[in-house]
Protein backbone atom coordinates (compact mmCIF):
# COMPACT_ATOMS: atom_id res chain seq x y z
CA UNK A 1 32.36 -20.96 -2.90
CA UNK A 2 29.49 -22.20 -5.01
CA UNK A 3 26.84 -20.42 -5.27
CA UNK A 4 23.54 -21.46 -7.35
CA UNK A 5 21.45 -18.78 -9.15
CA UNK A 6 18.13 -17.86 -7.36
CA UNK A 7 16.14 -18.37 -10.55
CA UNK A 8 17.61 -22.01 -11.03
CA UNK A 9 15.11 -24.67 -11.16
CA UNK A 10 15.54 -27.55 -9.04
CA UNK A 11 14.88 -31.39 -10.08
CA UNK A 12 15.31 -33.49 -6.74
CA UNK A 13 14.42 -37.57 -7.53
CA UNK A 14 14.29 -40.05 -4.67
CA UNK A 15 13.53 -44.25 -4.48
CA UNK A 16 10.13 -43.57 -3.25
CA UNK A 17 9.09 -40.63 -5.94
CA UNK A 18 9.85 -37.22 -7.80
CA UNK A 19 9.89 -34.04 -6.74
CA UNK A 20 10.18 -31.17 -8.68
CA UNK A 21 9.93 -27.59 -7.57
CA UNK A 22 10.28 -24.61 -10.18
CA UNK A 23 10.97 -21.18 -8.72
CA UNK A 24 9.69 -18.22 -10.31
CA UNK A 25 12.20 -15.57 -12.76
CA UNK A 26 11.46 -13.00 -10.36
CA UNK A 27 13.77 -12.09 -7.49
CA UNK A 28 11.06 -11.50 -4.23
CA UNK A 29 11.77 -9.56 -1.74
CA UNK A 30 12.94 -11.90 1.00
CA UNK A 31 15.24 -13.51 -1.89
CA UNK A 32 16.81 -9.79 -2.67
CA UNK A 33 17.30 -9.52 1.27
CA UNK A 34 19.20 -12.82 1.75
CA UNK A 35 21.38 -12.09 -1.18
CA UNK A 36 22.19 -8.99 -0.38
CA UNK A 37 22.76 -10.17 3.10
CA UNK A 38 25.18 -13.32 1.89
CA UNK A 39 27.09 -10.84 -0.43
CA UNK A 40 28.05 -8.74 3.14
CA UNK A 41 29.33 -11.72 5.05
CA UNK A 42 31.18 -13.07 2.04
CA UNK A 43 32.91 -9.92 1.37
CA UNK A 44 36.75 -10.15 1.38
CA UNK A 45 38.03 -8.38 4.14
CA UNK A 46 41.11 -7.36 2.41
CA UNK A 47 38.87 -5.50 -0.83
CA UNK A 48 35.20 -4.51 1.27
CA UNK A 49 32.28 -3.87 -0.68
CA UNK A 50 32.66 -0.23 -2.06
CA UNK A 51 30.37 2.34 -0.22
CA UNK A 52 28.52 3.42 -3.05
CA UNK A 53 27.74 0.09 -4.48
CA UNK A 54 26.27 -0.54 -0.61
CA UNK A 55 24.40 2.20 -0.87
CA UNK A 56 22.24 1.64 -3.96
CA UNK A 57 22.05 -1.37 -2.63
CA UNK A 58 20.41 -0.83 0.17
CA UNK A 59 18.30 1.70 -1.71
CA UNK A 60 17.00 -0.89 -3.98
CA UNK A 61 15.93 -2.60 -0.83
CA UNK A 62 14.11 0.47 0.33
CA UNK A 63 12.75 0.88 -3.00
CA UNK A 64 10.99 -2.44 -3.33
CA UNK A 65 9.87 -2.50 0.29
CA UNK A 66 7.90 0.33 -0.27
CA UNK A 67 6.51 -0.98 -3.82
CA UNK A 68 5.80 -3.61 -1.49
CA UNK A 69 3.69 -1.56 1.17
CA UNK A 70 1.96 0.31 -2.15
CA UNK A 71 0.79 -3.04 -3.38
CA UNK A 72 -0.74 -4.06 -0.18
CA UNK A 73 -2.08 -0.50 -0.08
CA UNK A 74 -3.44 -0.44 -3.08
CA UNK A 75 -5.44 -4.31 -2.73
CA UNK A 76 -7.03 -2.96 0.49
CA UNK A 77 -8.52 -0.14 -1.11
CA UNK A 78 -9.66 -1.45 -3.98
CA UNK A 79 -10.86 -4.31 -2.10
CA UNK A 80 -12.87 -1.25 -0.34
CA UNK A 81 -14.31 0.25 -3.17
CA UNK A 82 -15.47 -3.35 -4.60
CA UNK A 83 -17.81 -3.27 -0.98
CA UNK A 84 -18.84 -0.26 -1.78
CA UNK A 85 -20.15 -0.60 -4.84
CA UNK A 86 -21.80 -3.94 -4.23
CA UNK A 87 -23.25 -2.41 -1.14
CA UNK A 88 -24.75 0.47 -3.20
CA UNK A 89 -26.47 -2.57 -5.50
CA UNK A 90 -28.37 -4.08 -3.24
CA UNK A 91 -32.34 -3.46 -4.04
CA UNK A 92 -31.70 -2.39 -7.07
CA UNK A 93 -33.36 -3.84 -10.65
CA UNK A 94 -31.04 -5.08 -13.14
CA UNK A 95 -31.14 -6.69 -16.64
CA UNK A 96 -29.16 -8.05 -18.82
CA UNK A 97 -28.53 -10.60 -22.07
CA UNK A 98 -27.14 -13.48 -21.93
CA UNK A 99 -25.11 -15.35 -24.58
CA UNK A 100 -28.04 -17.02 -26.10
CA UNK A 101 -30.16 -13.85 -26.86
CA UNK A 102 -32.32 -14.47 -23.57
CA UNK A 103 -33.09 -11.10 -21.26
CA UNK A 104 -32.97 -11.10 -17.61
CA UNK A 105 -34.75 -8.94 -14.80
CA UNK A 106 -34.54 -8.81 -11.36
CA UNK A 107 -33.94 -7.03 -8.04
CA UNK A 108 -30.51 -7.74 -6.92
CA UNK A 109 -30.55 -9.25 -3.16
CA UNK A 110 -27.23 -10.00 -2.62
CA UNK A 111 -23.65 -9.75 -4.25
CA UNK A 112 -20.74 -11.95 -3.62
CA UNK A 113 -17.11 -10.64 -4.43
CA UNK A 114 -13.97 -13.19 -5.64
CA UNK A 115 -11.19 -12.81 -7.70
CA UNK A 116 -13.10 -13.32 -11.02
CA UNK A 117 -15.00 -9.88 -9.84
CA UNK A 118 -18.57 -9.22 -8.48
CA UNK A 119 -21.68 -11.87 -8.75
CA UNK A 120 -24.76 -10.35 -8.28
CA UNK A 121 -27.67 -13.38 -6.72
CA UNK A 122 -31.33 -12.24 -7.98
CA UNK A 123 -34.40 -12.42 -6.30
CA UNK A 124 -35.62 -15.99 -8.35
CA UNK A 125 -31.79 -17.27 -7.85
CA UNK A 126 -30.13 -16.29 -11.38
CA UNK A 127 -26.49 -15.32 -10.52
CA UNK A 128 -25.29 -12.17 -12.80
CA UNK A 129 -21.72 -11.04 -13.28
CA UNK A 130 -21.26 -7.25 -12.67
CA UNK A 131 -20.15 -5.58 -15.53
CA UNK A 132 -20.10 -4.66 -19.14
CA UNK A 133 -23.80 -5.37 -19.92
CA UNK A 134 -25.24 -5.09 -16.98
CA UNK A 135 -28.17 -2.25 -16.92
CA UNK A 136 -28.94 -1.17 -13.02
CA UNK A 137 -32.01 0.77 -12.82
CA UNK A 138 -34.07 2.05 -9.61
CA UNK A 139 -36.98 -0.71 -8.16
């Protein structure tokens, strides 16, 4: 049986253009499944899989499936407490410097939330970058 490693990279060419797809050196958990799945029903019948080596097997599985569940856990509440804390902006007065020297003021009328962090949108249009620097004061 041939069996190719699941951290190979693959270089397919054909007449009409190249393909090449690169997978990651991390073993996911849908890859961990199907290995541990092709290991049972390749077993040899005549030596099975020893019971303890199945069984920290399959509690590796459990173990990353609930890493798994912690992660997406975890994103939703800190994805939560990122609302919050823009929410609690809102109508507030903040200043800050930018990298030239210049100082900013303004009440804060909206904030928008990506994967770079928090942008809060002034009153005259300036967008501002929630964080270090940032002073928030009452209006």
């Amino acid at each position: 049986m041939n069996v190719t490693s699941a951290t190979d990279s693959t270089n397919k060419s054909s007449s009409t253009g190249s393909t090449t797809t690169t997978a990651s050196n991390t073993v996911d958990y849908n890859t961990f499944l199907q290995l541990l799945v092709a290991e049972m029903k390749n077993q040899d019948p005549t030596n099975p899989m020893d019971t303890s080596q199945y069984m920290s097997q399959f509690a590796q599985l459990s173990t990353v499936e609930q890493a798994m569940q912690t992660n997406t856990k975890l994103d939703a509440l800190l994805s939560s407490q990122s609302l919050s804390q823009a929410d609690g902006l809102i109508g507030k007065t903040v200043s800050f410097t930018d990298s030239t020297g210049k100082t900013f003021s303004g009440k804060v009328v909206s904030i928008s939330i990506n994967s770079d962090g928090s942008v809060a949108t002034l009153q005259d249009g300036t967008k501002v970058a929630v964080g270090p620097g940032l002073t928030i004061s009452q209006s």
